[in-house]
Coordinates of C-alpha atoms in Angstrom, one line a residue:
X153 CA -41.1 3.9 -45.3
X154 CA -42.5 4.1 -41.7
X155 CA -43.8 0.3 -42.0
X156 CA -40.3 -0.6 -43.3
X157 CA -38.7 1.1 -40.4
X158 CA -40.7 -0.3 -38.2
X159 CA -40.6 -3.9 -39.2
X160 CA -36.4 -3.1 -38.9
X161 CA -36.6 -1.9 -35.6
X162 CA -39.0 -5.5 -34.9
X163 CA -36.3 -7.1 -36.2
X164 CA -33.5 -5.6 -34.4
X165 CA -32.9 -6.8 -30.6
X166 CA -30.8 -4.7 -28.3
X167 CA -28.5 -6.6 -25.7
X168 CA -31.0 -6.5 -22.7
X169 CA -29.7 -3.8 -19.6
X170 CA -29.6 -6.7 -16.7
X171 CA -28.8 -4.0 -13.9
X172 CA -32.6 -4.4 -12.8
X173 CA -32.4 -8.0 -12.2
X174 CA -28.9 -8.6 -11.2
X175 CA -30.6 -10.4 -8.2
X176 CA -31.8 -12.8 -9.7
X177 CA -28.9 -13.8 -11.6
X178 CA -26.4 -13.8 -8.6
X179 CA -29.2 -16.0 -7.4
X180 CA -29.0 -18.6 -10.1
X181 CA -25.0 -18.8 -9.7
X182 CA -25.5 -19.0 -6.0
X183 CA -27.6 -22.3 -6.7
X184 CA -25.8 -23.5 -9.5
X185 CA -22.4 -23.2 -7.3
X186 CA -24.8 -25.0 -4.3
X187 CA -24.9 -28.0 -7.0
X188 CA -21.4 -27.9 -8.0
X189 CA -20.2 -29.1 -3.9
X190 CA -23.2 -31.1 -3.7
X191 CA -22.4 -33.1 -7.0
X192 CA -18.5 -33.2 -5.8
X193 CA -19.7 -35.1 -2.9
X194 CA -22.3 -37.2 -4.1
X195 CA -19.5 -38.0 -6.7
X196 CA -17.5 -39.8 -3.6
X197 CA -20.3 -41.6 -2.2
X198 CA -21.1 -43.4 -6.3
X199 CA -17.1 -44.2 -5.8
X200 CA -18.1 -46.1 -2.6
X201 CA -20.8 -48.0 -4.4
X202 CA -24.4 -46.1 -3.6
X203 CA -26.4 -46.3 -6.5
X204 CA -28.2 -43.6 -5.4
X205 CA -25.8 -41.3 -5.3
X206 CA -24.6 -42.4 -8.8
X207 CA -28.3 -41.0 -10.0
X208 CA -27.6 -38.2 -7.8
X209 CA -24.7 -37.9 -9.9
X210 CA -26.6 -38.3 -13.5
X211 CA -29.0 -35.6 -12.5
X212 CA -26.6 -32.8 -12.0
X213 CA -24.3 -33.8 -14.5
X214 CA -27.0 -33.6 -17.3
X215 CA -27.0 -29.7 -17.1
X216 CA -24.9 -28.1 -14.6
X217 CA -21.7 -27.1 -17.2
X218 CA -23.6 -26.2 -19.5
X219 CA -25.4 -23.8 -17.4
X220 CA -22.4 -21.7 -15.6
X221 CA -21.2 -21.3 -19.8
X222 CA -24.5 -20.2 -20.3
X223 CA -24.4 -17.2 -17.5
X224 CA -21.4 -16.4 -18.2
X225 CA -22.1 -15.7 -22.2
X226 CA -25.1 -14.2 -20.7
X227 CA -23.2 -11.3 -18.7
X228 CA -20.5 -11.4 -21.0
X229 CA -19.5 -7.6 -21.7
X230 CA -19.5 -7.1 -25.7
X231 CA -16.5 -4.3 -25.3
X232 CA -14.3 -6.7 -24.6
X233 CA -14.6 -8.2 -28.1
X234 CA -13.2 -4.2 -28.8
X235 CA -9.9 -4.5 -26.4
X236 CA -6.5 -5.1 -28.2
X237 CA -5.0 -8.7 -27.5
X238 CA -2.5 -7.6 -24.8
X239 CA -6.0 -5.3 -22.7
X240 CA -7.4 -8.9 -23.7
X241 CA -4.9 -11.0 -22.2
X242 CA -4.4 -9.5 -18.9
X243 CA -8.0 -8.9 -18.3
X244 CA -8.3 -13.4 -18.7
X245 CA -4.8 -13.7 -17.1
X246 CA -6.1 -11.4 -13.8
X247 CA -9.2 -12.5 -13.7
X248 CA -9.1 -15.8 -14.6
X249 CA -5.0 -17.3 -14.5
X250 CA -4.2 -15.4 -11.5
X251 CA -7.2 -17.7 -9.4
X252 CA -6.1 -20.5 -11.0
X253 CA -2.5 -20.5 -10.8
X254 CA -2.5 -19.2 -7.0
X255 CA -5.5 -21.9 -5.8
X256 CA -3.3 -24.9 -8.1
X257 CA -0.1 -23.8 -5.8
X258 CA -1.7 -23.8 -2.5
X259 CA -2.9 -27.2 -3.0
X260 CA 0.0 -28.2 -4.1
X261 CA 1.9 -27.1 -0.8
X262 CA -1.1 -28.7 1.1
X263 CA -0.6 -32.1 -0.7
X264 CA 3.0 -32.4 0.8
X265 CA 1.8 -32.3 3.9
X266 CA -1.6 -33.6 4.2
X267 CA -2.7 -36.8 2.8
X268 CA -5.6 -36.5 0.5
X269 CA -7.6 -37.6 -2.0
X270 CA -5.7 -36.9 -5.5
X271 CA -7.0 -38.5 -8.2
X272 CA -5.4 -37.5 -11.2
X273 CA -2.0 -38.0 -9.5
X274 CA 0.5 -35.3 -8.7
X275 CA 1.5 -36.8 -5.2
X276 CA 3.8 -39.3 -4.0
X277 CA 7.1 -38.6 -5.3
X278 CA 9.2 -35.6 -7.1
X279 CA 7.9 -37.0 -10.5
X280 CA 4.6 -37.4 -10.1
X281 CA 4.9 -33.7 -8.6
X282 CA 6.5 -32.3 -11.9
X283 CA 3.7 -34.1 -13.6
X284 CA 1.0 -32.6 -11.7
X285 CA 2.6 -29.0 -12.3
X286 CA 2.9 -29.5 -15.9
X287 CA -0.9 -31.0 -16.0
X288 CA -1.8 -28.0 -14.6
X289 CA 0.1 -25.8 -16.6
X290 CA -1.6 -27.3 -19.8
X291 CA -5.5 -26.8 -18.4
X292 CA -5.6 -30.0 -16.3
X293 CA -5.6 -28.9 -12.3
X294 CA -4.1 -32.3 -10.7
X295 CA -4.3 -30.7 -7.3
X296 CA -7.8 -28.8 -7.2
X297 CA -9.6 -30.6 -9.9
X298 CA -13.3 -28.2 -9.5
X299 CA -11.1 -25.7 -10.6
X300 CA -10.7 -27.5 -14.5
X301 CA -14.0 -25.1 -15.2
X302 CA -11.6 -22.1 -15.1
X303 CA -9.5 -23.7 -17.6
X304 CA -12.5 -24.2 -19.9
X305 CA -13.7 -21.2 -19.3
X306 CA -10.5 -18.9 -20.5
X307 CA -10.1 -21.2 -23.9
X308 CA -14.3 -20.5 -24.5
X309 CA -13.6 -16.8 -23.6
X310 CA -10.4 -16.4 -25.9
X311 CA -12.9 -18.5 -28.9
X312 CA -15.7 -15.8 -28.5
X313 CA -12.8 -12.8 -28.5
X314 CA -12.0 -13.9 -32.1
X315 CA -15.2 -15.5 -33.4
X316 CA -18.1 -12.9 -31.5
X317 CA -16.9 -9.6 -33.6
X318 CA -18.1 -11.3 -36.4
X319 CA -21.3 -12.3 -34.9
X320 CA -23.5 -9.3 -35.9
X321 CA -26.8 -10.4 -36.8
X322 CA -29.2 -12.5 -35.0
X323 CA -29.5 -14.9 -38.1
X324 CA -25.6 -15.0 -37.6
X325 CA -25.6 -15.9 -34.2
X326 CA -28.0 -18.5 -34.2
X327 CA -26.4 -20.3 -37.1
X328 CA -23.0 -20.5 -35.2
X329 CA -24.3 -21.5 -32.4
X330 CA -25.7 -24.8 -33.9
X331 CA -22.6 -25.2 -36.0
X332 CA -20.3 -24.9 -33.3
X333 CA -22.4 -27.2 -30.7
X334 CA -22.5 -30.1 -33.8
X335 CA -18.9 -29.7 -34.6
X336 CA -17.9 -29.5 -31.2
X337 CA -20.1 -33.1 -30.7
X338 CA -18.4 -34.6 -33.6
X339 CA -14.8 -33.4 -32.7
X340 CA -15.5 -35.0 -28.7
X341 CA -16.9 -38.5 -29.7
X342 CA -14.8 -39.0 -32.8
X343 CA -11.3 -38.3 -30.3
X344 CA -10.6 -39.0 -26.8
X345 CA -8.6 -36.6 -25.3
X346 CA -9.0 -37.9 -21.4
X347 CA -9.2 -41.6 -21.9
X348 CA -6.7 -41.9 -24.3
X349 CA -3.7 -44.7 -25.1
X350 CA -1.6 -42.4 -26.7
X351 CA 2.2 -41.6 -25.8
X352 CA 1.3 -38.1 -25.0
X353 CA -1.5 -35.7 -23.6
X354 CA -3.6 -34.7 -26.3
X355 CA -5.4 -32.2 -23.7
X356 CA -4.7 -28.6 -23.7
X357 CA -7.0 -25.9 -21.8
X358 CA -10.2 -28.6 -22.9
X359 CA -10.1 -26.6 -26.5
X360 CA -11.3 -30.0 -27.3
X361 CA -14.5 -29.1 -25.6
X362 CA -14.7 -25.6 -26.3
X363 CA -16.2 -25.8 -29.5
X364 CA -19.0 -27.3 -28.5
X365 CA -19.4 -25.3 -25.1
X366 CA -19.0 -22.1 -27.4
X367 CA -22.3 -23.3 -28.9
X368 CA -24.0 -22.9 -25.4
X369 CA -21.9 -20.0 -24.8
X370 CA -23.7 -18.0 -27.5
X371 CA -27.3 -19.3 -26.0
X372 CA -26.5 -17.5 -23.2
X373 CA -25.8 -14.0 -25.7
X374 CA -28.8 -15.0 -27.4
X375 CA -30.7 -15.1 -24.5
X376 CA -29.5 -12.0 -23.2
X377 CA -31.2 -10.4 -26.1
X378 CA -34.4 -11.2 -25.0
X379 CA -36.5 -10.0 -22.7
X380 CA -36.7 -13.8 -20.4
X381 CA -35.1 -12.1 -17.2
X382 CA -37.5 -9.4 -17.2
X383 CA -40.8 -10.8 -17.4
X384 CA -42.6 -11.0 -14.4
X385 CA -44.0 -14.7 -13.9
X386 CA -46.4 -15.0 -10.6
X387 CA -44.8 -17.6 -8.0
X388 CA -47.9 -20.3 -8.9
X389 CA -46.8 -20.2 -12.3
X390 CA -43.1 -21.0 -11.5
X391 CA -44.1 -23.4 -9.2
X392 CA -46.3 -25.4 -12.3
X393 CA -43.4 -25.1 -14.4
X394 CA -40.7 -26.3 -12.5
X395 CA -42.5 -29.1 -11.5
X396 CA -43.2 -29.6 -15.1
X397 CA -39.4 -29.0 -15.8
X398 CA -38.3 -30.9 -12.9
X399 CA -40.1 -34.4 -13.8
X400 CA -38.8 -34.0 -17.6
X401 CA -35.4 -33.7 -16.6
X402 CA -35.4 -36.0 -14.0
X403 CA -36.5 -38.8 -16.9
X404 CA -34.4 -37.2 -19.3
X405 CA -31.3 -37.0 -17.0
X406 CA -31.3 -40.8 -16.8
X407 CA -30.9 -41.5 -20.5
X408 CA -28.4 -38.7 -21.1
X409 CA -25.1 -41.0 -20.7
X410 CA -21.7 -40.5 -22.0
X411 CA -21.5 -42.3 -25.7
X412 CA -18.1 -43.6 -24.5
X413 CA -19.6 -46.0 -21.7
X414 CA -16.5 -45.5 -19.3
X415 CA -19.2 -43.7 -16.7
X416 CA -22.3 -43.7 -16.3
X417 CA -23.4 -40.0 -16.6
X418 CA -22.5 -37.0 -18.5
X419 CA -18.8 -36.3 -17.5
X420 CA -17.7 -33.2 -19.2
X421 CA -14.1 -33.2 -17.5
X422 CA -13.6 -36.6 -19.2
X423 CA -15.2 -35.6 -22.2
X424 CA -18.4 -37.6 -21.9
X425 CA -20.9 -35.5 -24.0
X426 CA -24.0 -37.8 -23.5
X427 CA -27.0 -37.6 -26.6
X428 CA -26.4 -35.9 -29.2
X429 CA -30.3 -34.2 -28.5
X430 CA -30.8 -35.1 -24.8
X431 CA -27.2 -33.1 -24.4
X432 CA -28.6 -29.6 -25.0
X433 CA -32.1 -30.5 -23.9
X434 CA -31.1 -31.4 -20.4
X435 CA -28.8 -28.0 -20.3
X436 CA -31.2 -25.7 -20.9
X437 CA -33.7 -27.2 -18.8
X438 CA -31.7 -27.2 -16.3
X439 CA -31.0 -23.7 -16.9
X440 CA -34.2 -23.1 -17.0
X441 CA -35.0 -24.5 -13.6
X442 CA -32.3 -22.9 -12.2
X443 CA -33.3 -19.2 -12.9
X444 CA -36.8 -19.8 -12.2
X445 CA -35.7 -20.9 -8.7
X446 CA -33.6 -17.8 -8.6
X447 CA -37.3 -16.1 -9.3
X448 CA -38.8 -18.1 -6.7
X449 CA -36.3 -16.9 -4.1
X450 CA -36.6 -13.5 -5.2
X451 CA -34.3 -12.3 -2.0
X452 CA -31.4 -9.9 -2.1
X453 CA -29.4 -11.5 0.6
X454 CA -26.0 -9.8 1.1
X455 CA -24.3 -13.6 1.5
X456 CA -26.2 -15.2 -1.7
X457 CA -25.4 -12.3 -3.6
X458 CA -22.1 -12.1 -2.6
X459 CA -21.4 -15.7 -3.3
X460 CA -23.0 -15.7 -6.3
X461 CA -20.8 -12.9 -7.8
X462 CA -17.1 -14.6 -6.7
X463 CA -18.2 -18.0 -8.4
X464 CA -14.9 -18.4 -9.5
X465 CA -13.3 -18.3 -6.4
X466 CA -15.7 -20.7 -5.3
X467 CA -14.9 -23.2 -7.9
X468 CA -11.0 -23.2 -6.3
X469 CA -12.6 -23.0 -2.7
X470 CA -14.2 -26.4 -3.7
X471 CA -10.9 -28.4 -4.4
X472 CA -10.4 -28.0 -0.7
X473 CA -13.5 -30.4 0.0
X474 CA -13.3 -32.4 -3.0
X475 CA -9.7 -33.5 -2.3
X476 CA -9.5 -33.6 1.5
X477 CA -13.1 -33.7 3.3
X478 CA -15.5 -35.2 1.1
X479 CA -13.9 -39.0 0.4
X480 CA -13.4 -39.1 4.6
X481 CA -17.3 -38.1 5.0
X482 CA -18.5 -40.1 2.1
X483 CA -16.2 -43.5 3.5
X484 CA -17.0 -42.9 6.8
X485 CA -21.1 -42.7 6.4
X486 CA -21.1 -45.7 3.6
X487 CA -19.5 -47.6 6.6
X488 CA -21.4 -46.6 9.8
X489 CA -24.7 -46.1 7.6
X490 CA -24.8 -48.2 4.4
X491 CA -26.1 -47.0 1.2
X492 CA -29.3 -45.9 2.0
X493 CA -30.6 -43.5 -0.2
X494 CA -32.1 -41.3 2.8
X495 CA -28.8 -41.1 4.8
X496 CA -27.0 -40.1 1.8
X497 CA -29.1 -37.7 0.4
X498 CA -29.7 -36.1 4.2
X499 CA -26.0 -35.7 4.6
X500 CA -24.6 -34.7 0.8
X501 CA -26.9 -31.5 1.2
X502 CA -25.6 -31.2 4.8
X503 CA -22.0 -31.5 3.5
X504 CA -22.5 -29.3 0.8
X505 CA -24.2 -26.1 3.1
X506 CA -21.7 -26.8 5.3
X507 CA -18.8 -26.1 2.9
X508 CA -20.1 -23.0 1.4
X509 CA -20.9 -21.4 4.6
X510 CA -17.1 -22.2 5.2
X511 CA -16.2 -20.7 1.8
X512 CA -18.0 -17.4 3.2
X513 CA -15.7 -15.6 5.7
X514 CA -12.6 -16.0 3.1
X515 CA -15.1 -15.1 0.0
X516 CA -15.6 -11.7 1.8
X517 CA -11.7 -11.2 3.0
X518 CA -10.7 -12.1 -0.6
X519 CA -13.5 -10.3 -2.4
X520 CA -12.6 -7.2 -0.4
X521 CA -9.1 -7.4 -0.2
X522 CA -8.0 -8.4 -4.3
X523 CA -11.2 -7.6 -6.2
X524 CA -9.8 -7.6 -9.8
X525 CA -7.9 -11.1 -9.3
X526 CA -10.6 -13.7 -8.4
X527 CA -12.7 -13.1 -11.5
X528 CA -16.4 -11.8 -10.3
X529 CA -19.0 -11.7 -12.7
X530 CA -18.9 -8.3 -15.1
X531 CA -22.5 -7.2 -14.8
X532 CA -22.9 -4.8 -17.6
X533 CA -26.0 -2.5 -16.7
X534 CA -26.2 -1.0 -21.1
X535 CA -24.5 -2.4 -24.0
X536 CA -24.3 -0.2 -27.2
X537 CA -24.0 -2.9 -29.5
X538 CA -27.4 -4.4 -31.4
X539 CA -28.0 -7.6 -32.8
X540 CA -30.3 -7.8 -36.0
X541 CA -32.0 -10.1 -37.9

């Protein structure tokens, strides 16, 4: 009996307490947001024809998405799944509408009277106005495009609200992740939603990518069952394996295109979901190499943490840059400077620090002064539930 309860409590894992290393994880969003403006701007100077910038491009396509569903199943709060559907609602429409809604109407006001770089439309005339709002209305942000990963977000959220209560072994879990992340693949490369010829817009709140972002969703719960974020790896061995990681994913990142061939690297927002293999590999090495930077840094620096909590504020921040700033820095320095890989890569980075250490003054006056309405991260220090096997 004592072997039999032991071997059960073996096989039984406990939703790790991530209080202890919430460091470290505010650290990982904090880089992975540092990626998200430095691929938005790299993005302009591919448009402008820099081949280096397009591998730029490839590389932080190949796992970046993937990663930000990752933490967020990671610190998702398993009480939630226990919240009736109108607790539910508002805690996705404050935290995650009200950011969207508010960012998608300022930039809309700012389109009017600044001329920008809009390239899903919106601008121009009345029309293309009312088409912009009701784009944005259906999950497609025509005037603050970074903020499209909000959209994705809520359908992937409302998917585990209804599908995680269910989840309650690890055998379970594991097997839904796969079958999601397979069906999800299918559902992308058998339809285009983005690309389509079709009299009307098959697109609503990307649920035609949620399945298979559900899939890396429940990685990120898995993971959280495990005791990854607490083990204590010396800074040489980091150092050895991101190297290691970095080479692998710098190959792999080149082969992991978009099956449709309209672009040349993973493009989630136009449903480009590369290799069916390379896909996943790439995502959680990237992952991977993200947290284990966060380890290297090991720092609790009131500005990192505090922009790696307010994420999705961030993601809004961005549309500022991406529709306004960086096609005018990305023109201007293919024109004075040429395509040189140096000169781009010099100033991307530059454009990209610059624009988060703008972002900080108004993360901190927003943070402080409408904390429930710009979505932080919930870090949940305990969780009662168990996952067994």
């Amino acid at each position: 009996m004592s072997t039999q309860t032991t071997s059960m409590q073996e096989n039984t894992i406990q939703p790790q307490p991530i209080d202890q290393h919430e460091p470290i994880l505010h650290t990982a969003l904090f880089l992975g947001m540092f990626f998200v403006f430095l691929g938005y701007v790299v993005e302009q100077f591919s448009l402008q024809g820099d081949a280096s910038a397009g591998l730029m491009y490839q590389f932080i396509a190949s796992f970046l998405l993937p990663f930000f569903i990752i933490m967020a199943g990671y610190m998702s709060n398993p009480m939630t799944m226990t919240l009736g559907p109108k607790a539910f609602l508002a805690r996705i429409g404050t935290s995650r509408i009200i950011p969207y809604v508010v960012f998608s109407l300022l930039m809309l006001v700012s389109s009017i009277v600044l001329p920008g770089w809009f390239p899903a439309g919106g601008t121009g005339s009345l029309n293309n106005m009312i088409g912009g709002v009701m784009s944005t209305l259906i999950g497609t942000p025509v005037f603050d495009i970074p903020a499209w990963f909000i959209a994705l977000l809520v359908s992937t959220e409302c998917m585990h609200y209804f599908v995680g209560r269910l989840l309650t072994t690890k055998t379970r879990l594991i097997a839904v992740m796969v079958i999601f992340y397979l069906e999800g693949y299918w559902f992308n490369a058998a339809v285009q939603f983005i690309f389509q010829t079709y009299d009307w817009n098959l697109n609503f709140w990307f649920l035609s990518q949620t399945p298979m972002m559900y899939g890396f969703y429940l990685f990120g719960v898995f993971m959280r069952s495990t005791d990854y974020m607490q083990r204590n790896v010396s800074r040489r061995n980091i150092l050895i394996a991101m190297g290691i990681g970095l080479i692998c994913l710098l190959l792999a990142s080149r082969l992991n295109t978009e099956p449709f061939h309209l672009l040349p690297s993973t493009v989630f927002l136009a449903g480009g979901t590369s290799n069916l293999f390379l896909l996943p590999f790439t995502a959680l090495l990237g992952t991977a190499l993200l947290i284990l930077g966060a380890k290297l840094w090991n720092t609790s620096s009131p500005w990192t943490a505090r922009l790696g909590k307010n994420t999705i504020l961030l993601f809004c921040l961005n549309g500022i840059f991406y529709h306004y700033m960086n096609p005018l820095i990305a023109k201007w320095s293919v024109t004075l400077l040429g395509t040189a890989w140096w000169a781009t890569g010099i100033l991307s980075m530059a454009m990209a620090v610059f624009s988060m250490a703008l972002c900080i003054p108004i993360v901190t006056l927003v943070a402080r002064s409408f904390p429930q309405r710009i979505g932080r991260w919930e870090i949940v220090a305990s969780v009662p539930d168990t996952i067994e096997q």
